PDB file of C-alpha atoms in Angstrom:
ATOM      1  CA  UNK A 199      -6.794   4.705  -5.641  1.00 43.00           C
ATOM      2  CA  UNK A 200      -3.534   4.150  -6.767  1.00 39.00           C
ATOM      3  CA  UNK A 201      -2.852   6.148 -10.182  1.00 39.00           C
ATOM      4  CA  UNK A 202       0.567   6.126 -12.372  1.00 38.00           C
ATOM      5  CA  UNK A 203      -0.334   9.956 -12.797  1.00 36.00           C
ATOM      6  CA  UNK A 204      -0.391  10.905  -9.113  1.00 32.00           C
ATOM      7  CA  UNK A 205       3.197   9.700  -7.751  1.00 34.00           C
ATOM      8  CA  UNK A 206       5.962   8.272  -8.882  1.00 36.00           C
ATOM      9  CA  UNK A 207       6.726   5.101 -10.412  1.00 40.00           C
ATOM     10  CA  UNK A 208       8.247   2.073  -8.968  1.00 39.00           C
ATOM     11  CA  UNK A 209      10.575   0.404 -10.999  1.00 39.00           C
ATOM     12  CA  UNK A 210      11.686  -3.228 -10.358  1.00 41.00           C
ATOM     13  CA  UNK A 211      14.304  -5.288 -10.763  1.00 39.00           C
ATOM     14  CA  UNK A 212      14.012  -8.496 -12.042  1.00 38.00           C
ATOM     15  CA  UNK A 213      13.831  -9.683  -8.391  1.00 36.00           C
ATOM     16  CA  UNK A 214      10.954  -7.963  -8.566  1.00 39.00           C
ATOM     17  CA  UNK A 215      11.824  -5.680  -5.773  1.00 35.00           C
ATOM     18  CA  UNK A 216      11.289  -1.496  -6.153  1.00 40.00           C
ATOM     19  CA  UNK A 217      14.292  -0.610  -7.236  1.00 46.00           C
ATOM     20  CA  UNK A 218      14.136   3.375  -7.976  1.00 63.00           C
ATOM     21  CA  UNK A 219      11.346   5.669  -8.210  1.00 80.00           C
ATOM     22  CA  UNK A 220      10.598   7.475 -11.389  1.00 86.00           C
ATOM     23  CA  UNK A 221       8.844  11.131 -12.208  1.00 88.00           C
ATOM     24  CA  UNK A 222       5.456   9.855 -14.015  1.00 87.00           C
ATOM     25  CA  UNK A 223       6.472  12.674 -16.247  1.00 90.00           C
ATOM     26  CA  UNK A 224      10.082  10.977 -16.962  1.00 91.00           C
ATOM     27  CA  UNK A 225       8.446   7.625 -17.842  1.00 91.00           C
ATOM     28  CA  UNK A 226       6.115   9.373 -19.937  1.00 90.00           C
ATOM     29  CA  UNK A 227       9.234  10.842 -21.715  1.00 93.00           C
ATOM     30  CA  UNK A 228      10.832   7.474 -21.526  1.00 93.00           C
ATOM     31  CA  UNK A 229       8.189   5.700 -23.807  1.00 92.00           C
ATOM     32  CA  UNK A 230       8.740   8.106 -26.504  1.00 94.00           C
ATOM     33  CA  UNK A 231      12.586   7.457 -26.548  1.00 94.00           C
ATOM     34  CA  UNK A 232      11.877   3.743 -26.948  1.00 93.00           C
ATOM     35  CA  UNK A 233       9.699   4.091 -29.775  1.00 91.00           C
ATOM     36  CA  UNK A 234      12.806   6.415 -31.593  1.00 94.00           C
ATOM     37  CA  UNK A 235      15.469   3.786 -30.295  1.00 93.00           C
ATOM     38  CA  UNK A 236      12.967   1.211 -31.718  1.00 90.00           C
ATOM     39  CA  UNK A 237      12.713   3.023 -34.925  1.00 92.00           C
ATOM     40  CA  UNK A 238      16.439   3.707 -35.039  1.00 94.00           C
ATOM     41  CA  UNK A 239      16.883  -0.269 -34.704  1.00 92.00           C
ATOM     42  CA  UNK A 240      14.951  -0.960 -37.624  1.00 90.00           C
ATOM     43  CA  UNK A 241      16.657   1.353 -39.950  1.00 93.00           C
ATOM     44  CA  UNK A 242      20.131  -0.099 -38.959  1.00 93.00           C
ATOM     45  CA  UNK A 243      21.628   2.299 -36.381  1.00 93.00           C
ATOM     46  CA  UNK A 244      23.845   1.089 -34.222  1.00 92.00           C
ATOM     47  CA  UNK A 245      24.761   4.319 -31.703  1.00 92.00           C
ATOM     48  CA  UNK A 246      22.573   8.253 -31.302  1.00 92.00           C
ATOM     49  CA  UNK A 247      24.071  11.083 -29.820  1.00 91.00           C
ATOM     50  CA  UNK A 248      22.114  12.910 -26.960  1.00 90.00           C
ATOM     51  CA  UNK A 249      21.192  15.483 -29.305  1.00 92.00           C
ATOM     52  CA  UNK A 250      19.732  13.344 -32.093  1.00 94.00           C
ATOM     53  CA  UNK A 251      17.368  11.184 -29.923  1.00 94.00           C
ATOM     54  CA  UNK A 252      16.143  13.905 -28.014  1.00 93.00           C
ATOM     55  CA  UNK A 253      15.644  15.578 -30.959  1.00 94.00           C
ATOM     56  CA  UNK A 254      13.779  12.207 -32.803  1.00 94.00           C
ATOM     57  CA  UNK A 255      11.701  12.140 -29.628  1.00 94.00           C
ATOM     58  CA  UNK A 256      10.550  15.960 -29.190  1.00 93.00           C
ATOM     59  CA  UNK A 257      12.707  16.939 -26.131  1.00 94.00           C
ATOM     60  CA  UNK A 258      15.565  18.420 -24.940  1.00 94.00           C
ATOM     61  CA  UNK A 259      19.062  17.389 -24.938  1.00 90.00           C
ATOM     62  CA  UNK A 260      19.206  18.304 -20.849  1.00 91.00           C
ATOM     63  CA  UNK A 261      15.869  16.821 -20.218  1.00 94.00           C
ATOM     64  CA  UNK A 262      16.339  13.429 -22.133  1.00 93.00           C
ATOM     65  CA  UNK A 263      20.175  13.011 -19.925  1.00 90.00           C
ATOM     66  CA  UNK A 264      18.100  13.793 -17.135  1.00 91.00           C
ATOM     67  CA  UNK A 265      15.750  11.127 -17.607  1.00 92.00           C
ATOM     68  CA  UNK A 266      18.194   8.115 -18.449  1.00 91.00           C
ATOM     69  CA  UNK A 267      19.929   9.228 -15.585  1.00 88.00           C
ATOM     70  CA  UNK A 268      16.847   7.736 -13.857  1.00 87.00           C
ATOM     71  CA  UNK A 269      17.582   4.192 -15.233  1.00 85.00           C
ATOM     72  CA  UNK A 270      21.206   4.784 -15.139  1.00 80.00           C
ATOM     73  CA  UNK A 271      22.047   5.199 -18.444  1.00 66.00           C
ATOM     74  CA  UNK A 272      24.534   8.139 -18.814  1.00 61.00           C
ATOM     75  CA  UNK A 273      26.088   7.508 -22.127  1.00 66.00           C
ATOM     76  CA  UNK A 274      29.643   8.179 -23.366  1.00 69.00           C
ATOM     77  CA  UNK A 275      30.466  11.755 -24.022  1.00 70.00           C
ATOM     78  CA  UNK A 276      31.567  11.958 -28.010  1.00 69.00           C
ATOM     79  CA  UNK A 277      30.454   8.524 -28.354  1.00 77.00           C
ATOM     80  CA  UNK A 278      26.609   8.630 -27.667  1.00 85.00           C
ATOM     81  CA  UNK A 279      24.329   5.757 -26.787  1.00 90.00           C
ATOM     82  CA  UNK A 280      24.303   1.719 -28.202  1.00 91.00           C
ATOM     83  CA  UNK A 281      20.868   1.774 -29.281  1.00 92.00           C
ATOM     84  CA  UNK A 282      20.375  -1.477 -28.542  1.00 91.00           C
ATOM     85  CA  UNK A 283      21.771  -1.983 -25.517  1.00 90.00           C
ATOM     86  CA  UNK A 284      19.796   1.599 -24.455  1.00 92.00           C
ATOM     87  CA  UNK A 285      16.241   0.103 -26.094  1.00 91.00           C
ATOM     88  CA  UNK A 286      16.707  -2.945 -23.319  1.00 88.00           C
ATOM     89  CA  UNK A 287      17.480  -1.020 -20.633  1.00 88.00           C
ATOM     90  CA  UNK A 288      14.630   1.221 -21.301  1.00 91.00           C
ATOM     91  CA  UNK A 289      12.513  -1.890 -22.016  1.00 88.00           C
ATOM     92  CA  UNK A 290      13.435  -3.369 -18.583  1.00 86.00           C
ATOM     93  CA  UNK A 291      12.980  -0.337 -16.316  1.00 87.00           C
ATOM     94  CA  UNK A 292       9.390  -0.159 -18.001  1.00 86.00           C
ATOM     95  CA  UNK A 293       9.067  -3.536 -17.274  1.00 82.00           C
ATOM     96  CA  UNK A 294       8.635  -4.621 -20.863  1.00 81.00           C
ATOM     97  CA  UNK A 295      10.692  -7.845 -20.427  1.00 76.00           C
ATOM     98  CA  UNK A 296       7.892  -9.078 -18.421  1.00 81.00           C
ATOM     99  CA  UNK A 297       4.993 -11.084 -20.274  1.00 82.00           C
ATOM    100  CA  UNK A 298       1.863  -8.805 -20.011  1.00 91.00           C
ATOM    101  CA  UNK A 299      -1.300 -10.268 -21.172  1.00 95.00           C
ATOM    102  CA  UNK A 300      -4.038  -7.909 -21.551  1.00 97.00           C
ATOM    103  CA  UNK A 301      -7.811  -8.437 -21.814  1.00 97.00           C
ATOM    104  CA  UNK A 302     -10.422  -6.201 -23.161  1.00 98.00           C
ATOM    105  CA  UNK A 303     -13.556  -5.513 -21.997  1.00 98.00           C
ATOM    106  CA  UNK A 304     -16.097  -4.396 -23.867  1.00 97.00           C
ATOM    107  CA  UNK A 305     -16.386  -5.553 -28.383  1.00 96.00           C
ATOM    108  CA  UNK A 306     -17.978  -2.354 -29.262  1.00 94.00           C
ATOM    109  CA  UNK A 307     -16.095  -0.636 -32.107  1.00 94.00           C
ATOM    110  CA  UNK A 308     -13.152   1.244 -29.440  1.00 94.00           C
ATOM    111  CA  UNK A 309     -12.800  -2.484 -28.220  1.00 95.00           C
ATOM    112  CA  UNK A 310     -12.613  -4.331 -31.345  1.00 95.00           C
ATOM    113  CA  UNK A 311     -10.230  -1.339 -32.867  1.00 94.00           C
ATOM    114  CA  UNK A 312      -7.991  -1.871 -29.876  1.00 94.00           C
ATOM    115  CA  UNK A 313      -8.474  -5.831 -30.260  1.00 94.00           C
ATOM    116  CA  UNK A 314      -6.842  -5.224 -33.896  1.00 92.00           C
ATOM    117  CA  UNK A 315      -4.466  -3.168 -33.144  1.00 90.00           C
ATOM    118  CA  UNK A 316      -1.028  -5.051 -34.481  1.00 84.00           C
ATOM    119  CA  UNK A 317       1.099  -2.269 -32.866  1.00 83.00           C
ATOM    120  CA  UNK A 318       0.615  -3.847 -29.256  1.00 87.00           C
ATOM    121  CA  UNK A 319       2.654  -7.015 -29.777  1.00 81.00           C
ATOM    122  CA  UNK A 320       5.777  -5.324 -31.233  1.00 74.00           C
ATOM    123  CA  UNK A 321       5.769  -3.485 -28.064  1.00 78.00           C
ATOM    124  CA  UNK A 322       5.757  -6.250 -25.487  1.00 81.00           C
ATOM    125  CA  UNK A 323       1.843  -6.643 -25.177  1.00 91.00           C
ATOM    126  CA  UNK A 324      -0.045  -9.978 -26.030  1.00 93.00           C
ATOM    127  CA  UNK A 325      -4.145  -9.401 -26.441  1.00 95.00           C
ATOM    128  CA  UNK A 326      -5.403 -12.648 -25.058  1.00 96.00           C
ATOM    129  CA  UNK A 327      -9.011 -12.165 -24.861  1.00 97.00           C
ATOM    130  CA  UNK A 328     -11.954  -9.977 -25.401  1.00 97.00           C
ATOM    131  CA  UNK A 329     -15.275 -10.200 -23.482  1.00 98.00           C
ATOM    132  CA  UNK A 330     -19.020  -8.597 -24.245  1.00 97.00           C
ATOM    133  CA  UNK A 331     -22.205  -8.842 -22.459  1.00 96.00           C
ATOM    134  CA  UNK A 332     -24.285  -8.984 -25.317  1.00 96.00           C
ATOM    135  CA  UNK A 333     -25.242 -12.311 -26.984  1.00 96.00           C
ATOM    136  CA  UNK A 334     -25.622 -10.732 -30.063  1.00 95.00           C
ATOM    137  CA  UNK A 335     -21.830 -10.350 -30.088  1.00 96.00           C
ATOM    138  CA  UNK A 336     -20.467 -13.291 -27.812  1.00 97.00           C
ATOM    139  CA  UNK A 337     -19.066 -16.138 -30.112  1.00 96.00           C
ATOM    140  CA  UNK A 338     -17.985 -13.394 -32.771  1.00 96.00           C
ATOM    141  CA  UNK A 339     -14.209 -13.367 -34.145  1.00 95.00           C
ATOM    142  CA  UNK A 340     -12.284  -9.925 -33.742  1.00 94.00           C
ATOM    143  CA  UNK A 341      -9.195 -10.400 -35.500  1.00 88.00           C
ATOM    144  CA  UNK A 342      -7.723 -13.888 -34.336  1.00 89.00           C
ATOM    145  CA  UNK A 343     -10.190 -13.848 -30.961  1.00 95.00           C
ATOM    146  CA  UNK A 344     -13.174 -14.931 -30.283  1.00 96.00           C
ATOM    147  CA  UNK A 345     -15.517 -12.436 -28.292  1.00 97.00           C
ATOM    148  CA  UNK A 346     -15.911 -14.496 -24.656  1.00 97.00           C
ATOM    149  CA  UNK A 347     -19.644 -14.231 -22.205  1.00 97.00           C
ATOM    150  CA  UNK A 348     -18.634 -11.273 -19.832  1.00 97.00           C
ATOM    151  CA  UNK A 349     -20.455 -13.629 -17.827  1.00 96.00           C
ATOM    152  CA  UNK A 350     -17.358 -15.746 -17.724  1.00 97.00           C
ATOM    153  CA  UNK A 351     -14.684 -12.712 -17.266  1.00 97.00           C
ATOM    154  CA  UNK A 352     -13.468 -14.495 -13.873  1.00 97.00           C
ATOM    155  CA  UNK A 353     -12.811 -17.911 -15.406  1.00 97.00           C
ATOM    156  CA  UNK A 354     -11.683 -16.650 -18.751  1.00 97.00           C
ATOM    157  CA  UNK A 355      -8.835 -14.044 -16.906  1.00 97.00           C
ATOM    158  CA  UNK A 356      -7.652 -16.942 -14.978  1.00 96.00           C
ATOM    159  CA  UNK A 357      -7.300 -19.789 -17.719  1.00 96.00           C
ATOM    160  CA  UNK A 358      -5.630 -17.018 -20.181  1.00 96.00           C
ATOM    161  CA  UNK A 359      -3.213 -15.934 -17.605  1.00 96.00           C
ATOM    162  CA  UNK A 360      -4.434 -11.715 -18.167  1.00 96.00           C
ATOM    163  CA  UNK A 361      -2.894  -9.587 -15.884  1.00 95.00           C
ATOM    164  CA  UNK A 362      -3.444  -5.879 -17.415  1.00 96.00           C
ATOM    165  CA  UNK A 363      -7.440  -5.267 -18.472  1.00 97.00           C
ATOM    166  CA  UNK A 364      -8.711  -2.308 -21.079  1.00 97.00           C
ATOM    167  CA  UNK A 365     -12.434  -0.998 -20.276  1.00 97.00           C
ATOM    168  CA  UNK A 366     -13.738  -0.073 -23.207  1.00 96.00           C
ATOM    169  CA  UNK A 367     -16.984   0.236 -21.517  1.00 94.00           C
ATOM    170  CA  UNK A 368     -20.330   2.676 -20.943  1.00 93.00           C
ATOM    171  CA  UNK A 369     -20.118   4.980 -17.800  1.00 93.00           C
ATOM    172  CA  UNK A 370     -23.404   2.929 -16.415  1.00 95.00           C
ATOM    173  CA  UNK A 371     -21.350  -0.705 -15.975  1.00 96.00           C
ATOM    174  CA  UNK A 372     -17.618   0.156 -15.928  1.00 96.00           C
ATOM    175  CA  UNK A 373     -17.572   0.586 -12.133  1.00 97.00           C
ATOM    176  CA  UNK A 374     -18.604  -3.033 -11.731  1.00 97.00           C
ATOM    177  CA  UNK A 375     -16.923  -4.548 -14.298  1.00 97.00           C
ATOM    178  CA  UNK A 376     -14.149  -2.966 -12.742  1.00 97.00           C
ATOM    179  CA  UNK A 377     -14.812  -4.274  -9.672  1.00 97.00           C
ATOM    180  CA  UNK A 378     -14.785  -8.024 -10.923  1.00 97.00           C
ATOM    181  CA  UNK A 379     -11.856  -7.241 -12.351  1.00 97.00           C
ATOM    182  CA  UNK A 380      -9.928  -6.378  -9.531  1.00 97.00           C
ATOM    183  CA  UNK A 381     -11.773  -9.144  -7.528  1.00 97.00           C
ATOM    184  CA  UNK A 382     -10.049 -11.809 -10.254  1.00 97.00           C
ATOM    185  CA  UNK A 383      -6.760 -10.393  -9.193  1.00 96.00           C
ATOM    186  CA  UNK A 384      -5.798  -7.968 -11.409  1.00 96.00           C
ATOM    187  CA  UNK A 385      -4.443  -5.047 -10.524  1.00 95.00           C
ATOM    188  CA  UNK A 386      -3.627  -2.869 -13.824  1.00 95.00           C
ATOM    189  CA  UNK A 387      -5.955  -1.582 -15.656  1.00 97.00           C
ATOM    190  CA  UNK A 388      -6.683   1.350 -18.671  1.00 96.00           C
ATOM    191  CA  UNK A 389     -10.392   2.646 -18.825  1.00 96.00           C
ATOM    192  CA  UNK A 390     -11.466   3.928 -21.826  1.00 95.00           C
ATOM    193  CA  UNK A 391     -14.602   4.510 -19.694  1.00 92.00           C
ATOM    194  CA  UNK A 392     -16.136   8.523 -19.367  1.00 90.00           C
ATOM    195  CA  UNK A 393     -16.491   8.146 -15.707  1.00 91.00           C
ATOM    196  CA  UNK A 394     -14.105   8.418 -12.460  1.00 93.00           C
ATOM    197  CA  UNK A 395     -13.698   4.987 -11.412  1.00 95.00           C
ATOM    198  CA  UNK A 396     -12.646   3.558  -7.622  1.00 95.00           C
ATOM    199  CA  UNK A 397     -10.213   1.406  -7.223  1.00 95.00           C
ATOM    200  CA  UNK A 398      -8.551  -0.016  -4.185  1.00 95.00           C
ATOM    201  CA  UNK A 399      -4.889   0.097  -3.260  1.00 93.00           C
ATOM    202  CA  UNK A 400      -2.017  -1.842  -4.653  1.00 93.00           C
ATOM    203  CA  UNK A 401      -3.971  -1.206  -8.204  1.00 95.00           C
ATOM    204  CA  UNK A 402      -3.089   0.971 -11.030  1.00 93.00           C
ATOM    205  CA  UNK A 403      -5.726   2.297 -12.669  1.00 95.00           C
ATOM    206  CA  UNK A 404      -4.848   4.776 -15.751  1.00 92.00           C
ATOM    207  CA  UNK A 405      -7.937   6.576 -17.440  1.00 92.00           C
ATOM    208  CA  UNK A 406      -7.940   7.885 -21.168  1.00 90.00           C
ATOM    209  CA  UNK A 407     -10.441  10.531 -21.936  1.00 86.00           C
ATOM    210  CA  UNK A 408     -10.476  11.711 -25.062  1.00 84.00           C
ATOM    211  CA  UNK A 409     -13.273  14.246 -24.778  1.00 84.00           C
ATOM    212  CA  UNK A 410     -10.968  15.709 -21.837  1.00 83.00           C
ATOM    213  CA  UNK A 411      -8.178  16.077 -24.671  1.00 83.00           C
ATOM    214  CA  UNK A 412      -9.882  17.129 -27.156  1.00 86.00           C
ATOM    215  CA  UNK A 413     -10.864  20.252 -24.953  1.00 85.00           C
ATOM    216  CA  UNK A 414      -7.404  20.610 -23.942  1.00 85.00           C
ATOM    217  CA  UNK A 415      -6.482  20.922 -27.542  1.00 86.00           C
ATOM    218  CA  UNK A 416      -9.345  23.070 -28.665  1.00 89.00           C
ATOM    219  CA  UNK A 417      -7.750  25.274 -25.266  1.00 83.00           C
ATOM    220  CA  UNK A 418      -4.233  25.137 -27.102  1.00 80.00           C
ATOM    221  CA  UNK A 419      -6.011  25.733 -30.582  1.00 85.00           C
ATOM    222  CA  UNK A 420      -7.698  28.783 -30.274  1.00 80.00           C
ATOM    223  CA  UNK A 421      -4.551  30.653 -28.327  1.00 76.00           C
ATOM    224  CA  UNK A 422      -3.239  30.539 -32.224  1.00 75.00           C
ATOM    225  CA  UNK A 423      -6.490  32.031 -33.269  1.00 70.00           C
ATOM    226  CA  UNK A 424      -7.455  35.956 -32.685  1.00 58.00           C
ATOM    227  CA  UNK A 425      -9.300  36.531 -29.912  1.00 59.00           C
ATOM    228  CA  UNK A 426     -12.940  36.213 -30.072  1.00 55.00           C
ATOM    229  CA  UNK A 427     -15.227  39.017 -27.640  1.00 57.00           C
ATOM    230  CA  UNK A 428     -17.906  37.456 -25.838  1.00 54.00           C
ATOM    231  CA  UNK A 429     -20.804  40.261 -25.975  1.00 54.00           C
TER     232      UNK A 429
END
């Protein structure tokens, strides 16, 4: 299985050739700096010092130089960073200046939620369709699509150009859901989906579990709180 949390990431030119590899940690990091840059834009400001944007983006000064230096961006000392010319080149090592077209599987209410969600086109992501299994739900309008047969998935991902895929999906079907989906030809996806799925290589599979945070919260959340004895 090929994961974006288990080695680093490839980052391609627009030749589409590997260009350099990046920590997964650093790209991580390198999100949150675009959403500050991207903020920063909107409110008019033209350059950021080191210091400020690590600071808008929870880091360290040394840790966010450290990072750009991985897209090689190293700023002018006294001067600081061109936001805009620093939100591209973050955009393009990402590889946000691509057109990604993602389909969701699954209309329950995660999938229609995500389906709504207006913050993924202002970051480079177009939702172009969302499938369900039920007939109950098939032919329904979530937001501005209409729910398509998961019967259809194949021909639907094809005609609508999808190449990234959310499984918002039970534990019971995900696996083969996610096995049509890599069968159609594409090879990122995010599961939503409480289960360890299999994937083959030359795919990039990320998994969000929120149970699994949530416990790794409550962890961090009751090192704050006194102790309490187990008898």
């Amino acid at each position: 299985m090929t994961s974006l949390d288990s080695s680093p990431e490839a980052v391609r030119g627009d030749s589409g050739t590997a260009a350099k590899q990046i920590p997964p940690a650093a790209v991580a990091r390198l999100t949150l700096y675009l959403r500050a840059l991207t903020t920063m834009l909107a409110e008019g400001v033209d350059r950021v010092s080191s210091e400020s944007l690590a600071e808008a983006s929870g880091v360290s000064s040394a840790t966010l130089r450290k990072d750009l230096s991985h897209v090689g961006s190293y700023g002018t000392r006294g001067v600081g960073y061109e936001v805009q010319y620093l939100s591209r080149h973050i955009s393009a090592a990402l590889g946000l200046t691509k057109d990604w077209k993602v389909a969701i599987v699954g209309a329950g209410n995660l999938g229609k939620a995500l389906a709504r969600y207006g913050g993924f086109e202002s970051r480079g992501f177009d939702v172009v369709a969302i499938f369900d299994a039920d007939q109950m739900i098939v032919g329904n309008e979530v937001g501005w699509l209409r729910v398509s047969d998961a019967a259809d998935m194949e021909a639907v991902l094809q005609r609508t150009g999808a190449n990234m895929v959310v499984l918002a999906l039970p534990a019971a079907v995900a696996q083969s859901v996610c096995d049509r989906v890599v069968a159609a030809g594409v090879r990122s996806i995010l599961s939503f989906a409480p289960v360890m799925l299999q994937v083959p290589p030359g795919v990039n599979l990320r998994k969000v579990d929120m149970a699994t945070e949530l416990q790794i919260l409550a962890y961090h959340a009751q090192r704050t709180q006194a102790p309490v004895e187990l008898e």
